[in-house]
C-alpha positions as semicolon CSV with decimal commas, in nm:
position;residue;x (nm);y (nm);z (nm)
1;G;0,011;-0,042;-0,014
2;R;0,102;0,392;-0,031
3;L;0,214;0,368;0,344
4;S;0,500;0,189;0,278
5;R;0,655;0,450;0,065
6;V;0,612;0,710;0,368
7;E;0,980;0,849;0,461
8;L;0,973;0,915;0,820
9;Q;1,336;0,991;0,837
10;R;1,299;1,331;1,008
11;Y;1,076;1,439;1,304
12;M;0,791;1,650;1,174
13;P;0,668;1,906;1,458
14;P;0,310;1,816;1,528
15;H;0,204;2,179;1,414
16;D;0,339;2,096;1,066
17;V;0,038;1,972;0,853
18;A;0,238;1,764;0,608
19;D;0,083;1,558;0,311
20;T;0,312;1,324;0,101
21;N;0,219;1,117;-0,191
22;G;-0,164;1,182;-0,030
23;I;-0,037;1,053;0,296
24;D;-0,102;1,270;0,593
25;I;0,202;1,234;0,783
26;R;0,066;1,372;1,120
27;A;-0,241;1,095;1,113
28;V;0,075;0,837;1,031
29;L;0,243;0,970;1,350
30;D;-0,111;1,003;1,562
31;V;-0,124;0,573;1,486
32;V;0,235;0,572;1,593
33;D;0,152;0,721;1,913
34;S;-0,134;0,443;1,973
35;L;0,064;0,153;1,935
36;P;0,202;-0,083;2,198
37;S;0,505;0,041;2,355
38;K;0,755;-0,209;2,210
39;Q;0,612;-0,160;1,869
40;Q;0,600;0,228;1,893
41;M;0,977;0,222;2,012
42;V;1,127;-0,012;1,754
43;F;0,917;0,194;1,480
44;R;1,034;0,527;1,598
45;L;1,399;0,381;1,661
46;K;1,407;0,254;1,291
47;H;1,209;0,506;1,121
48;I;1,235;0,833;1,304
49;E;1,595;0,771;1,436
50;A;1,704;0,573;1,149
51;M;1,881;0,335;1,353
52;E;1,993;-0,046;1,197
53;V;1,802;-0,299;1,353
54;E;2,142;-0,444;1,546
55;E;2,145;-0,116;1,729
56;I;1,770;-0,137;1,834
57;A;1,823;-0,478;1,951
58;T;2,125;-0,377;2,171
59;V;1,928;-0,057;2,290
60;A;1,589;-0,204;2,355
61;M;1,774;-0,524;2,500
62;M;1,591;-0,772;2,266
63;S;1,692;-0,995;2,032
64;V;1,726;-0,904;1,640
65;D;1,407;-1,138;1,598
66;A;1,231;-0,959;1,841
67;V;1,283;-0,621;1,678
68;Y;1,240;-0,760;1,311
69;Q;0,879;-0,915;1,468
70;N;0,799;-0,568;1,636
71;L;0,862;-0,377;1,326
72;S;0,651;-0,611;1,130
73;R;0,347;-0,562;1,364
74;A;0,392;-0,214;1,408
75;R;0,370;-0,155;1,033
76;R;0,105;-0,387;0,972
77;N;-0,114;-0,223;1,269
78;I;-0,013;0,128;1,133
79;L;-0,116;0,048;0,759
80;E;-0,458;-0,106;0,920
81;Q;-0,553;0,171;1,177
82;Y;-0,440;0,452;0,901
83;K;-0,680;0,300;0,662
84;T;-0,939;0,282;0,899
85;R;-0,913;0,642;1,034
86;Q;-0,913;0,781;0,660
87;R;-1,252;0,586;0,601
88;E;-1,395;0,759;0,929
């Protein structure tokens, strides 16, 4: 889906209204804020802080596999919740 193309490499202040390829970045970040804590942490470290998975595993004190698992769940949840919110 279109969400996978979102570039969240830079922090965007909450007051900025950003629209990239038809995607409301603020809405995506709102969804990120609603994720379970581990998913939120690994997603932010990977896509906002641009950390490598191995670095995230060290900082978060979890295995590399757990980081990948949480990233996958976070991305799936973000996509589902974003689509749901856009329909409302």
